[in-house]
PDB file of C-alpha atoms and ligand atoms in Angstrom:
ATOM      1  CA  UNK A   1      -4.237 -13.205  -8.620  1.00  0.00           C
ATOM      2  CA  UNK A   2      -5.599 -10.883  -5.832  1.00  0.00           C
ATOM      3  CA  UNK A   3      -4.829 -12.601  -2.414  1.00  0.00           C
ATOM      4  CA  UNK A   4      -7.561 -11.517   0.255  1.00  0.00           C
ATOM      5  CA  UNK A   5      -6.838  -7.959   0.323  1.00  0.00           C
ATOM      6  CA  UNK A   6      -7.937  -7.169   3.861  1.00  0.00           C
ATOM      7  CA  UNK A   7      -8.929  -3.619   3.334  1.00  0.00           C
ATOM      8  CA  UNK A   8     -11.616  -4.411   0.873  1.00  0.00           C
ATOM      9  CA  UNK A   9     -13.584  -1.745  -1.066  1.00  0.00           C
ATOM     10  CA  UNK A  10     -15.674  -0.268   1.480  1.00  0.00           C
ATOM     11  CA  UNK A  11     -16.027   3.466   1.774  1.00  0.00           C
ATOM     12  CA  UNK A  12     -14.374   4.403   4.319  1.00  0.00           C
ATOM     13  CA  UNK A  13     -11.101   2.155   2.931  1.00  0.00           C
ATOM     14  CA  UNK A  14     -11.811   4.104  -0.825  1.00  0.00           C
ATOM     15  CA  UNK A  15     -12.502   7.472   0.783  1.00  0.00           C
ATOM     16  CA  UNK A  16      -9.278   7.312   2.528  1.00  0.00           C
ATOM     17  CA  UNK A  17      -7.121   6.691  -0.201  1.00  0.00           C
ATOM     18  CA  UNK A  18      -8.717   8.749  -2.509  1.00  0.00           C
ATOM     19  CA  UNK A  19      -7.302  11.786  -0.759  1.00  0.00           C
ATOM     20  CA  UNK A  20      -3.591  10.794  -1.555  1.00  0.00           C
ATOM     21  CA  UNK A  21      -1.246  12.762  -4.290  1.00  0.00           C
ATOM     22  CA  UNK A  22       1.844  12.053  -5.794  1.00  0.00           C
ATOM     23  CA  UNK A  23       2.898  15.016  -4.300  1.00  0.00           C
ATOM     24  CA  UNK A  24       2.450  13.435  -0.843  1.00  0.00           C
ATOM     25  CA  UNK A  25       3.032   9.623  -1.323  1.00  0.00           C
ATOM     26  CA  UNK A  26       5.605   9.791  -4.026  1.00  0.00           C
ATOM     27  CA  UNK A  27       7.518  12.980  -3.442  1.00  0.00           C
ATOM     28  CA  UNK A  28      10.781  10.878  -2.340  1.00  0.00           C
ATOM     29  CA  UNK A  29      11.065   9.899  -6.311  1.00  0.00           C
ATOM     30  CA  UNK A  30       9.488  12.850  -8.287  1.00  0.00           C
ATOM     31  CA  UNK A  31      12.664  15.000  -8.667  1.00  0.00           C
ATOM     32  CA  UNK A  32      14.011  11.666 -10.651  1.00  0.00           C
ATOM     33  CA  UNK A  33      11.238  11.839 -13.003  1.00  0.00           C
ATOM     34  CA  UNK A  34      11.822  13.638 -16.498  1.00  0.00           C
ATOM     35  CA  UNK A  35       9.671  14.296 -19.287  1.00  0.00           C
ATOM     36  CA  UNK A  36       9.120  11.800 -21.294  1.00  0.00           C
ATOM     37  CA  UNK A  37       9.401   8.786 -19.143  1.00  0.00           C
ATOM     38  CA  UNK A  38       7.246   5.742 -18.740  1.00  0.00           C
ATOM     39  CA  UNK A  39       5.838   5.138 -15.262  1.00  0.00           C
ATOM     40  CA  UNK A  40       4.004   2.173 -13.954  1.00  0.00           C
ATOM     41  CA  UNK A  41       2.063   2.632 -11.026  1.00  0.00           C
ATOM     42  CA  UNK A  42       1.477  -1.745  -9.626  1.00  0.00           C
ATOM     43  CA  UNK A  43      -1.589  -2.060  -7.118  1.00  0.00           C
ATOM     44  CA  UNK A  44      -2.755   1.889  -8.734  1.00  0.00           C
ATOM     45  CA  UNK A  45      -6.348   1.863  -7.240  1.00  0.00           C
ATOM     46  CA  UNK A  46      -8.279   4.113  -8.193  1.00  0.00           C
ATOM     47  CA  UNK A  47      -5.245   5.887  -9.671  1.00  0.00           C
ATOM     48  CA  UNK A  48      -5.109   9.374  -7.657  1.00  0.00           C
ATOM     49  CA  UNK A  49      -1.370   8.804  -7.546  1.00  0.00           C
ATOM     50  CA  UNK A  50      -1.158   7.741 -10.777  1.00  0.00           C
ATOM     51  CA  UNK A  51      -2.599  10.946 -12.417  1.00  0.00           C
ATOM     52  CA  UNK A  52       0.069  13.352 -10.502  1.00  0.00           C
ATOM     53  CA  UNK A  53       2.563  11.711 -12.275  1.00  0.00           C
ATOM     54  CA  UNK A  54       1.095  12.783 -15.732  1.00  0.00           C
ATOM     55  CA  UNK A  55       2.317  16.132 -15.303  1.00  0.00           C
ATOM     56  CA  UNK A  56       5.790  15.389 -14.638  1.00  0.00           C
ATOM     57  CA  UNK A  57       6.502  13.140 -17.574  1.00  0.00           C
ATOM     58  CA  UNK A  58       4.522  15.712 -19.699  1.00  0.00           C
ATOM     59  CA  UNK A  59       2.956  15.231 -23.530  1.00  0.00           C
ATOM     60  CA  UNK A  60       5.741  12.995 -24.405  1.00  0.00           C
ATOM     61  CA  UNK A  61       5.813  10.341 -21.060  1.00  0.00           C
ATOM     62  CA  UNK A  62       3.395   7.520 -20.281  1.00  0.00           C
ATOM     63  CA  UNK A  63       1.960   6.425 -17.484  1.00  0.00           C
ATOM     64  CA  UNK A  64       0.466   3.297 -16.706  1.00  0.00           C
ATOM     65  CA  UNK A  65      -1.765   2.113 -13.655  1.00  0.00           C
ATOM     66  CA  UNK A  66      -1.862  -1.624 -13.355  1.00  0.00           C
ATOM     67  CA  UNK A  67      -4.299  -3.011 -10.423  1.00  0.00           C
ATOM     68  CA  UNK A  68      -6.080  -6.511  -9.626  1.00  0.00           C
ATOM     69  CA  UNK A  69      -9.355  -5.234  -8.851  1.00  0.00           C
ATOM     70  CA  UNK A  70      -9.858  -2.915 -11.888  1.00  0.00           C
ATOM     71  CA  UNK A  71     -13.662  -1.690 -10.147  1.00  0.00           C
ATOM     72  CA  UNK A  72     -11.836   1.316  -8.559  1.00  0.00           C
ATOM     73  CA  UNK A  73     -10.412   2.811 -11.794  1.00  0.00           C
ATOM     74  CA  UNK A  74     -11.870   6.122 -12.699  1.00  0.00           C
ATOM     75  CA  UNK A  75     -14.667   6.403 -15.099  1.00  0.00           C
ATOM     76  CA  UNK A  76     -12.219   8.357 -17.652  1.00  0.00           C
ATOM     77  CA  UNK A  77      -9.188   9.868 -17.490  1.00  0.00           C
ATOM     78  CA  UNK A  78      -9.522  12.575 -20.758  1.00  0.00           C
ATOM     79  CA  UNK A  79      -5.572  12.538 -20.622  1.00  0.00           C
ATOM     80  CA  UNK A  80      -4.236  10.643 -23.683  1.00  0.00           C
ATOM     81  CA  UNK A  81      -0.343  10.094 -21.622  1.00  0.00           C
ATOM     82  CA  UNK A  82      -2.258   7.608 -18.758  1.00  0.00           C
ATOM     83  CA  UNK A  83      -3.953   4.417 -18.618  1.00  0.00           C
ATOM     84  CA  UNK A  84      -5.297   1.675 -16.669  1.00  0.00           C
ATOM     85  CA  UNK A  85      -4.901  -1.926 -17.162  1.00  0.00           C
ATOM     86  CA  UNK A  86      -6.164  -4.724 -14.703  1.00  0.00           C
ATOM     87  CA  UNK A  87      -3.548  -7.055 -13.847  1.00  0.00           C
ATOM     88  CA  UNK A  88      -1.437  -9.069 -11.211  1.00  0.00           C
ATOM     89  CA  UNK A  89       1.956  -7.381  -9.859  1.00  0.00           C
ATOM     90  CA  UNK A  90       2.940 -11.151 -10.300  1.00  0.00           C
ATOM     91  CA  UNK A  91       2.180 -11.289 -14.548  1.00  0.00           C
ATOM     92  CA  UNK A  92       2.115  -7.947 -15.454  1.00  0.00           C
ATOM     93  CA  UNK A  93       0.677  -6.593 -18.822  1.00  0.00           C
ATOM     94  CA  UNK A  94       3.626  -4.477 -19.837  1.00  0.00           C
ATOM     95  CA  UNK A  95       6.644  -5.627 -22.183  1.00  0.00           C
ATOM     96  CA  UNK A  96      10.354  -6.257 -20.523  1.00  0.00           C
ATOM     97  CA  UNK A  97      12.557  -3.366 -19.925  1.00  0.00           C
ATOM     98  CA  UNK A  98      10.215  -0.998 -21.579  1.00  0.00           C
ATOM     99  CA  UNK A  99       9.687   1.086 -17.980  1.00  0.00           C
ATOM    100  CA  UNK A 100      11.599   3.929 -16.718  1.00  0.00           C
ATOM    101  CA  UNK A 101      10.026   4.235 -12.987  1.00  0.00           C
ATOM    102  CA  UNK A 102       7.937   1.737 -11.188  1.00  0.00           C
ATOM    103  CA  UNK A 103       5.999   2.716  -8.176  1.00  0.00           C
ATOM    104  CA  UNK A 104       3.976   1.057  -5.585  1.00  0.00           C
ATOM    105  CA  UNK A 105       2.161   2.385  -2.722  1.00  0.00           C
ATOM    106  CA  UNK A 106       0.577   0.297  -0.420  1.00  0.00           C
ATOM    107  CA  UNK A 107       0.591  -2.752  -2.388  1.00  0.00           C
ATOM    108  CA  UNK A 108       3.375  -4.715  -0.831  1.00  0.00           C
ATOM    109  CA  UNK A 109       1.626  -5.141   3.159  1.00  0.00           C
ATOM    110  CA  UNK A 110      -0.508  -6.979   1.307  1.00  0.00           C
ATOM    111  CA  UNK A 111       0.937  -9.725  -0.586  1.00  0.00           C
ATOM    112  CA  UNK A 112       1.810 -12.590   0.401  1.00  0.00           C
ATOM    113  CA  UNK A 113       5.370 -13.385  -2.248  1.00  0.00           C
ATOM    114  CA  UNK A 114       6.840  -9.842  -2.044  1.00  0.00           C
ATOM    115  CA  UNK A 115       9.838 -11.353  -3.668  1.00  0.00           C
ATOM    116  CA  UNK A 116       7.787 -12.485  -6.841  1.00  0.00           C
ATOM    117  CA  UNK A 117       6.475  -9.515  -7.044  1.00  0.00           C
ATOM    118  CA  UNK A 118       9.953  -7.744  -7.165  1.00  0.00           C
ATOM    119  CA  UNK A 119      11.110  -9.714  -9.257  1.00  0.00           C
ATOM    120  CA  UNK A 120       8.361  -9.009 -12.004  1.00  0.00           C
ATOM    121  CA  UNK A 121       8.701  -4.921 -11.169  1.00  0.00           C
ATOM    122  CA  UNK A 122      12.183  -5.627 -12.145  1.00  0.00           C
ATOM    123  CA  UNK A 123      12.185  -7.178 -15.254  1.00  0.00           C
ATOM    124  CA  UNK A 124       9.491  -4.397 -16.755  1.00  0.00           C
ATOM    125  CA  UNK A 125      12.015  -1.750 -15.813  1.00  0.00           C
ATOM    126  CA  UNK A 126      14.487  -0.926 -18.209  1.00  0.00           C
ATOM    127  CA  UNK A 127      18.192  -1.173 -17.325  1.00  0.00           C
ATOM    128  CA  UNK A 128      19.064   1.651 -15.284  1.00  0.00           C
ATOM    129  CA  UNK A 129      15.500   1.960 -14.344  1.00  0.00           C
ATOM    130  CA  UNK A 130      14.300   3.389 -10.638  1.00  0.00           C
ATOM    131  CA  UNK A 131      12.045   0.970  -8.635  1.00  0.00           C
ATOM    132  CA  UNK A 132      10.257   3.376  -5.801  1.00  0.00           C
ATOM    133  CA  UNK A 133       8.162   1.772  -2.996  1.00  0.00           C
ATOM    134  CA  UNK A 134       5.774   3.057   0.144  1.00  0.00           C
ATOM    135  CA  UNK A 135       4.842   0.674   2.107  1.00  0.00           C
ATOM    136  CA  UNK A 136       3.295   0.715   5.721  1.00  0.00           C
ATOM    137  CA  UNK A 137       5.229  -0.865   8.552  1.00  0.00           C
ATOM    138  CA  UNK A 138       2.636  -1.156  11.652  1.00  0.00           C
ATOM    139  CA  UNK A 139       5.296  -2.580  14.260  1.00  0.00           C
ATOM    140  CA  UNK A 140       6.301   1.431  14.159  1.00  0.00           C
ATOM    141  CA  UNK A 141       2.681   3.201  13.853  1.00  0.00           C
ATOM    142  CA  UNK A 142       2.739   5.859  16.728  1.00  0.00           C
ATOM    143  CA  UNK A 143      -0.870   5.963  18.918  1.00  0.00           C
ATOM    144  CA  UNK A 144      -0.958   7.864  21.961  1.00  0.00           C
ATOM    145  CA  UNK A 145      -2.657   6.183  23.781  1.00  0.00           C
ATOM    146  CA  UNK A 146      -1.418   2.777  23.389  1.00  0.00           C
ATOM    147  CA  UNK A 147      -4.223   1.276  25.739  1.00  0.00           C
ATOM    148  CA  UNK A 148      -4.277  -2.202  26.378  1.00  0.00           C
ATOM    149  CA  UNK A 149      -7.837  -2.566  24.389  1.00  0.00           C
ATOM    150  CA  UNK A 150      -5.969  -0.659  21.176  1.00  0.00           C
ATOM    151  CA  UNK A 151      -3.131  -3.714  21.499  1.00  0.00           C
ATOM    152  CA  UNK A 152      -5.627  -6.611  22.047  1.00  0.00           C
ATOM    153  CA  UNK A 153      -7.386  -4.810  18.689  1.00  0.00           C
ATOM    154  CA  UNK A 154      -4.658  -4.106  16.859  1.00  0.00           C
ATOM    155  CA  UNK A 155      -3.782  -7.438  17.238  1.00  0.00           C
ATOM    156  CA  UNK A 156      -7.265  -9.041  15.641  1.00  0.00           C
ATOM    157  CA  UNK A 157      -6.230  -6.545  12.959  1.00  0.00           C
ATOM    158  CA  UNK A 158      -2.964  -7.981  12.538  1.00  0.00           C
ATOM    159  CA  UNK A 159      -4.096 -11.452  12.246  1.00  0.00           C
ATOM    160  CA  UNK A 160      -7.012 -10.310   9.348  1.00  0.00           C
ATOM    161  CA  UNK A 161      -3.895  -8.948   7.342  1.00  0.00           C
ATOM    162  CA  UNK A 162      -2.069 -12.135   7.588  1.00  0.00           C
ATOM    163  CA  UNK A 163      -4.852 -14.691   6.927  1.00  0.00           C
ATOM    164  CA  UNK A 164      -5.624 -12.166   3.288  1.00  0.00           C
ATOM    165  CA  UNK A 165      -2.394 -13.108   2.673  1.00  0.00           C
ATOM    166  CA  UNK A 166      -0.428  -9.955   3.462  1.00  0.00           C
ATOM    167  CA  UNK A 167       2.229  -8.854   6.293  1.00  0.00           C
ATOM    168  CA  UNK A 168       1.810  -5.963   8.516  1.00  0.00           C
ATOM    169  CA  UNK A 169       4.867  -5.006   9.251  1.00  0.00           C
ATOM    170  CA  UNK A 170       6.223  -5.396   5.449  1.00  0.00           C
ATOM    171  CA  UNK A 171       7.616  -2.180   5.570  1.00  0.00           C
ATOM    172  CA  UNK A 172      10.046  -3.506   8.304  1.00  0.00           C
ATOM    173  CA  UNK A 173      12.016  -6.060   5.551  1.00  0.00           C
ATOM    174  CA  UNK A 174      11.074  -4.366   2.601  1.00  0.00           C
ATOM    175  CA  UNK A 175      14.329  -2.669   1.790  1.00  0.00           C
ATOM    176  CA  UNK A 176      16.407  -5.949   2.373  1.00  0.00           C
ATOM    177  CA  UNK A 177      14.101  -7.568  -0.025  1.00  0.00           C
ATOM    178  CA  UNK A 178      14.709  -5.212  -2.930  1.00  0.00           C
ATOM    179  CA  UNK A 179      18.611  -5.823  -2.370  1.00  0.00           C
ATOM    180  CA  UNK A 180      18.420  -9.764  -2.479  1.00  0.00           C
ATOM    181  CA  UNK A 181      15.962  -9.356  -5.777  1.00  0.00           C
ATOM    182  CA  UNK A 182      19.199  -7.740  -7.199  1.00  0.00           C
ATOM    183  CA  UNK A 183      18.452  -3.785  -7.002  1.00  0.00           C
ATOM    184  CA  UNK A 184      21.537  -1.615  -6.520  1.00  0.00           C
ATOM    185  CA  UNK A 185      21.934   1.732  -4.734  1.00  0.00           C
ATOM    186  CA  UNK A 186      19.207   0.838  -2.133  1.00  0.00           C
ATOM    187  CA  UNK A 187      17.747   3.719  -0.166  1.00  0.00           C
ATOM    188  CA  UNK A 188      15.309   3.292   2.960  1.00  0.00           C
ATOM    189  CA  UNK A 189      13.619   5.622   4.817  1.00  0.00           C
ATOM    190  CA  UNK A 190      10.609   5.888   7.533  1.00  0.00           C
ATOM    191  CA  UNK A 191       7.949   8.680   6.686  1.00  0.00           C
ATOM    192  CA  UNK A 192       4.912   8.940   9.561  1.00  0.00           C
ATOM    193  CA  UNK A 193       1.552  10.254   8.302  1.00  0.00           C
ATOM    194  CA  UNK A 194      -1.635  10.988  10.270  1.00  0.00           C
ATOM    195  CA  UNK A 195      -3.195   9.143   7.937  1.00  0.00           C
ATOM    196  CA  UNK A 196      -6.663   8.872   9.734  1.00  0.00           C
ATOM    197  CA  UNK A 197      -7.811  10.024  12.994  1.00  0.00           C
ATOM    198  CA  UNK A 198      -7.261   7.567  16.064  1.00  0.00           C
ATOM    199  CA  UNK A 199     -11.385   7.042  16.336  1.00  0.00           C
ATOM    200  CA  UNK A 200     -11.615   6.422  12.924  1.00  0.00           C
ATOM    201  CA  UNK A 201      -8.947   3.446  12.755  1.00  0.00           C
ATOM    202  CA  UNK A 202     -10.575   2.168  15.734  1.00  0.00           C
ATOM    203  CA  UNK A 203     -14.318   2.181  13.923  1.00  0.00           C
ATOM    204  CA  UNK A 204     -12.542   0.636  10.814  1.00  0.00           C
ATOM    205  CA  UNK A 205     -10.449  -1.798  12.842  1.00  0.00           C
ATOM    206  CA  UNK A 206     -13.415  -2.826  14.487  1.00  0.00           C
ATOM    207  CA  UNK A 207     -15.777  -2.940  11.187  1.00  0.00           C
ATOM    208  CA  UNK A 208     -13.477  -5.554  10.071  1.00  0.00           C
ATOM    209  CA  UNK A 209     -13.217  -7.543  13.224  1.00  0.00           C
ATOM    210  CA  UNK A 210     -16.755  -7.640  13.045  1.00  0.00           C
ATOM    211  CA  UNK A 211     -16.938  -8.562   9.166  1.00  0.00           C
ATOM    212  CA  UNK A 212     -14.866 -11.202   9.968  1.00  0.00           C
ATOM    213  CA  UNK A 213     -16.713 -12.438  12.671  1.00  0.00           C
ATOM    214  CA  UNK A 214     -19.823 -12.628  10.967  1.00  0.00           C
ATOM    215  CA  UNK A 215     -18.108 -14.318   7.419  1.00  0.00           C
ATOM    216  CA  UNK A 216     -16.358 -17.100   9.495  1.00  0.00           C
ATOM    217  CA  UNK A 217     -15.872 -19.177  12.532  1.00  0.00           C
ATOM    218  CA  UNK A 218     -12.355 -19.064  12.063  1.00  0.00           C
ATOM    219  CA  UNK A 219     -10.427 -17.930  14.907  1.00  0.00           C
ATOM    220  CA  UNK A 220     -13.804 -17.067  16.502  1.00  0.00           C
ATOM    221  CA  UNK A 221     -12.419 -16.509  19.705  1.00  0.00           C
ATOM    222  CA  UNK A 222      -9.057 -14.482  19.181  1.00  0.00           C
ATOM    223  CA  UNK A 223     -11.362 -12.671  16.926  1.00  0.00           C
ATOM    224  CA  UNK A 224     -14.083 -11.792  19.510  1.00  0.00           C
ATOM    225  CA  UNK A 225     -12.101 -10.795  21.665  1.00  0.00           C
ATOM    226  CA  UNK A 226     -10.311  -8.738  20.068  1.00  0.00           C
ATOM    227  CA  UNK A 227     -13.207  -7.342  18.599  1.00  0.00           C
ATOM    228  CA  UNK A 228     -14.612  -6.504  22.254  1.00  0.00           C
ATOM    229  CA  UNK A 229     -11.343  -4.380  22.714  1.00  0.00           C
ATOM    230  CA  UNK A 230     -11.969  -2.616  19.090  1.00  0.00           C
ATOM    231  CA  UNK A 231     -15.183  -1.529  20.817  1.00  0.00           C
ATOM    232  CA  UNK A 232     -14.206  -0.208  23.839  1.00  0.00           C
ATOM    233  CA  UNK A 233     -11.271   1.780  21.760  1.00  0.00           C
ATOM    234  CA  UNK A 234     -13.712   3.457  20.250  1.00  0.00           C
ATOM    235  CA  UNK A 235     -15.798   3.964  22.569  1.00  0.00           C
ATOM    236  CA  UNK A 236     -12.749   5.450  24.723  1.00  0.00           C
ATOM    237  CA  UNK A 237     -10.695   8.522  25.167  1.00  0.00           C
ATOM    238  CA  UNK A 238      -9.808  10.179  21.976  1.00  0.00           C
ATOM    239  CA  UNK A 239      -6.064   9.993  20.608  1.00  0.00           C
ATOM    240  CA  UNK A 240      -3.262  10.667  18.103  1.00  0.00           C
ATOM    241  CA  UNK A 241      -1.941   7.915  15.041  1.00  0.00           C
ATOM    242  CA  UNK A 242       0.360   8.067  12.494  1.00  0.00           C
ATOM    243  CA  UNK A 243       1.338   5.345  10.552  1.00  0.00           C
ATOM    244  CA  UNK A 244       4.974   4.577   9.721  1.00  0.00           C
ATOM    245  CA  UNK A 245       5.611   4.683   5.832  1.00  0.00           C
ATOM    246  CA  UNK A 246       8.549   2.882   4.546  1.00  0.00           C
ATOM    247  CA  UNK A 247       9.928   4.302   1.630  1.00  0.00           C
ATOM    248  CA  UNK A 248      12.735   2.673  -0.537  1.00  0.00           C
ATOM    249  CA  UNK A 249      14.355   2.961  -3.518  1.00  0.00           C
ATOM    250  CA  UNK A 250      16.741   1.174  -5.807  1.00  0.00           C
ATOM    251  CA  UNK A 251      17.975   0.884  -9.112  1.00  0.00           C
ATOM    252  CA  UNK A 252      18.220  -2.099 -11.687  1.00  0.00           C
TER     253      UNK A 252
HETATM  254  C1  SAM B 301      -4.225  -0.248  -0.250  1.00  0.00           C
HETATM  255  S1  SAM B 301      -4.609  -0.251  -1.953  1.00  0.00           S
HETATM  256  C2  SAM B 301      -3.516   1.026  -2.523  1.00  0.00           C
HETATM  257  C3  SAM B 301      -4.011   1.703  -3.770  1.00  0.00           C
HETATM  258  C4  SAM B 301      -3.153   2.899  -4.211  1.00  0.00           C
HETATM  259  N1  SAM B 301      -1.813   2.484  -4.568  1.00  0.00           N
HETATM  260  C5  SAM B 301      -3.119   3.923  -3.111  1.00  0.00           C
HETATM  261  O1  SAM B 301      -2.143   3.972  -2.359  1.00  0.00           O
HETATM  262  O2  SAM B 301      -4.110   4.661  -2.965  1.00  0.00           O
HETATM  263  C6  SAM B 301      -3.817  -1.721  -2.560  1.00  0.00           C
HETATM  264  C7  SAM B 301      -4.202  -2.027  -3.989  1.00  0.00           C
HETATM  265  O3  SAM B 301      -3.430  -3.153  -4.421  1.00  0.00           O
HETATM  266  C8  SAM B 301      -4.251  -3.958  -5.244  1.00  0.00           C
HETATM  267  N2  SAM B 301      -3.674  -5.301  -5.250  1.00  0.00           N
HETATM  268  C9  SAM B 301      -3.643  -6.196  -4.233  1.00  0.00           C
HETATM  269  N3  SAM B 301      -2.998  -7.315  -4.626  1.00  0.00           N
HETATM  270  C10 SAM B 301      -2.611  -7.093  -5.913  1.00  0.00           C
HETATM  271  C11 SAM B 301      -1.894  -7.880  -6.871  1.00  0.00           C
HETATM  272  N4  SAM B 301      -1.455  -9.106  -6.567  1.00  0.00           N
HETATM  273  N5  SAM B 301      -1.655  -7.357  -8.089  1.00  0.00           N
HETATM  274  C12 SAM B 301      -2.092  -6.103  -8.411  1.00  0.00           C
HETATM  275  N6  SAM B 301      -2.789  -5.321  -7.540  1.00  0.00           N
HETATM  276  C13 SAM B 301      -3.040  -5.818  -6.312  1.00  0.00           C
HETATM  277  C14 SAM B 301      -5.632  -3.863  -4.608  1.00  0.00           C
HETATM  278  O4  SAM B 301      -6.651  -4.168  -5.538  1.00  0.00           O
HETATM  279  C15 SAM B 301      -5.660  -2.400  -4.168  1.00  0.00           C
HETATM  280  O5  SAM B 301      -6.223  -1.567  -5.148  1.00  0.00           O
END
């Protein structure tokens, strides 16, 4: 089941992360890949990660995108080695141990039973199998400056990704997580990535603020206010953010 999903499918949220590669977002695992190997890419999107793996595991590999909201896949992919499947990180589609790799990025922020959903990666990987994780960790985005409005707004923000379910600062427990679900040879490490441009988080943080104003009275007004300090972020000084990518590893 998808859980809010705070981002939603706006354009600005799809433009952004249409732009990533594998090469980027999943370089910490790609020198484990080998032809031949299956790969399941949970919470795919619209998949742009998911096609640079194709290369890598060659004629012989498969690769398989699995996401809730299956609207974002591409049209067609022409490349008989990947595929697309909608389905929940929680029940996936895919047969026990028949996975060599599985990869998220930026899935786990926003669920709300992480340790399900490990739990489910783990049993489609195949003993032996590498589990491979990015996942965003706000408590250690860097933004110069760090006015008082970007707190108060950053704070609505925080409190939209909680109530749809997710945390965000997953990133910060994520690696302890994959060591209780019973992954061995656990690697962690914190990749920062100007992922947008300080005005343009601070238009998106306040789009939502105000899409969540105008949907529901609900925390009206930690919501307004926050959304007043969204404003005047944007209409401030301009800046510098990068946002903290956690990146861990194991094996089952
Ligand atoms: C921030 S997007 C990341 C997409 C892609 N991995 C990327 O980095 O470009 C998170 C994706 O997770 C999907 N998602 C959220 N909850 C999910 C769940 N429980 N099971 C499967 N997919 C889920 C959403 O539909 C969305 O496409």
């Amino acid at each position: 089941m998808l859980e809010g999903y705070a981002p939603g499918f706006a354009d600005d949220a799809l433009s952004m992360m249409s732009a990533r590669t594998a090469s980027d977002r999943a370089g910490f695992v790609l020198r484990t890949l080998k032809p031949g190997m299956r790969v399941l890419d949970a919470g795919c999107g619209q998949g742009t990660i998911t096609r640079g793996f194709v290369p890598v595991v060659g004629p012989l590999g498969r690769v398989l995108g699995v996401d809730a909201e299956p609207r974002q896949f591409p049209a067609e992919t022409s490349v008989s080695t990947v595929d697309f499947v909608a389905g929940s990180v929680y029940e996936l589609p895919v047969r026990s141990e028949s996975i060599d790799l599985v990869y998220a990025h930026a899935l786990f922020e926003h669920l709300s039973r992480p340790a399900d959903a490990l739990l489910e990666l783990r049993r489609v990987l195949r003993p032996g199998g590498v589990l491979a994780l990015s996942t965003s960790d706000w408590s250690r985005a860097r933004l110069q400056p760090r006015t008082v409005n970007v707190v108060a707004a950053l704070r609505g923000h925080y409190l939209l990704r909680r109530r749809a379910g997710g945390d965000p600062f997953a990133g910060k427990h994520l690696a302890g997580l994959v060591e209780q679900a019973g992954f061995r040879e656990v690697r962690s490490h914190a990749r920062f990535r100007s992922d947008m441009a300080y005005r343009d988080l601070a238009r998106y943080v306040e789009s939502r603020l105000d899409a969540a104003l105008s949907a529901s009275s609900v925390d009206r007004d930690q919501l307004a206010s926050a959304a007043r300090s969204a404003w005047a972020w944007v209409n401030g000084g301009d800046g510098s953010f990068q946002q903290c990518w956690v990146e861990v590893s194991g094996v089952k």
